[in-house]
PDB file of C-alpha atoms in Angstrom:
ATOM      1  CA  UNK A1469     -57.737   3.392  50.895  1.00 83.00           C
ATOM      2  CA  UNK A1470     -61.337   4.837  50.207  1.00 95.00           C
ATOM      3  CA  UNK A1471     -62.738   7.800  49.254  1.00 96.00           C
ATOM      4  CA  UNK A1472     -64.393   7.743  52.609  1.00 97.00           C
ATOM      5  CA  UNK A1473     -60.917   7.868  54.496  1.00 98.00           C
ATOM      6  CA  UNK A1474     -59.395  10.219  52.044  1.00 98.00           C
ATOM      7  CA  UNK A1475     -62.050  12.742  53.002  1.00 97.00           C
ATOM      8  CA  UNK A1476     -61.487  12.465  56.119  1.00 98.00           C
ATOM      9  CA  UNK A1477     -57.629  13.141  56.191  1.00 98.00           C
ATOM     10  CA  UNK A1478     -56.249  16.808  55.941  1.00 97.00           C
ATOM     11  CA  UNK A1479     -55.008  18.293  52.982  1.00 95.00           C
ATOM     12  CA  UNK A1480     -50.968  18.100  54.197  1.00 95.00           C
ATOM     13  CA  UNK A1481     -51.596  14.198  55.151  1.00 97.00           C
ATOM     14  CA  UNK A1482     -53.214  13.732  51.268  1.00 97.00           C
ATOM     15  CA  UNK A1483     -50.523  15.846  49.885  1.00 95.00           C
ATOM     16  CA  UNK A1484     -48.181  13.547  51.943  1.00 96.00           C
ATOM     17  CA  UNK A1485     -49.702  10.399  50.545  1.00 97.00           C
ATOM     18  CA  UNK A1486     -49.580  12.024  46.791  1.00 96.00           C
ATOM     19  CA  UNK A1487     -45.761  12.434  47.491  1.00 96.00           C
ATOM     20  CA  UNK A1488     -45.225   9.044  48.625  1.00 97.00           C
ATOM     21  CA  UNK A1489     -47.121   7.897  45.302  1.00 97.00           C
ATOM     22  CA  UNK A1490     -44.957   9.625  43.096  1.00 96.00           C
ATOM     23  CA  UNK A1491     -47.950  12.264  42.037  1.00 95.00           C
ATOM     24  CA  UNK A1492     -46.983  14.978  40.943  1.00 92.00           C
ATOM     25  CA  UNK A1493     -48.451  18.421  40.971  1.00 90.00           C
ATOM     26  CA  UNK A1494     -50.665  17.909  43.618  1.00 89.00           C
ATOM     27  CA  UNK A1495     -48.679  20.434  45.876  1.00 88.00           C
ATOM     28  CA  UNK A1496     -50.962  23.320  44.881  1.00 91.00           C
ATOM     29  CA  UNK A1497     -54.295  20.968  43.994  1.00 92.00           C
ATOM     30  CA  UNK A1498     -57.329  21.225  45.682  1.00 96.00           C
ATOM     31  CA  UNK A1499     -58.006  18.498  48.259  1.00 96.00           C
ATOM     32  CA  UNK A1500     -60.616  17.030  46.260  1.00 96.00           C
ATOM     33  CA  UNK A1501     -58.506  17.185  43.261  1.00 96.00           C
ATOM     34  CA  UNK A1502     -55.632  15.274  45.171  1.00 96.00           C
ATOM     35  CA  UNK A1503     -57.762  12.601  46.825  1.00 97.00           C
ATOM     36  CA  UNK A1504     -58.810  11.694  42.904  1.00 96.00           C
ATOM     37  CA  UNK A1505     -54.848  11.835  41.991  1.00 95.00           C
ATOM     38  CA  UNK A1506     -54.509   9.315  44.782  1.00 96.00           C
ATOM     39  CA  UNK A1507     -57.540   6.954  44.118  1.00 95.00           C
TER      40      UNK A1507
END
């Protein structure tokens, strides 16, 4: 996944993705902060 894609998804679906990576703290992140958690 992209930073292109990421951008486009909404902040639940990113904090979805962060979950299913095992991130944590990205609950209460801005979406740009999670999308860099993720890449």
């Amino acid at each position: 996944m992209n930073l292109t894609e990421l951008k486009k998804k909404s902040a639940a679906d990113l904090i979805t993705i962060a979950q299913e990576l095992k991130l944590e703290g990205t609950a209460r992140s801005r979406k740009q902060d999670v999308i860099f958690a993720i890449l």
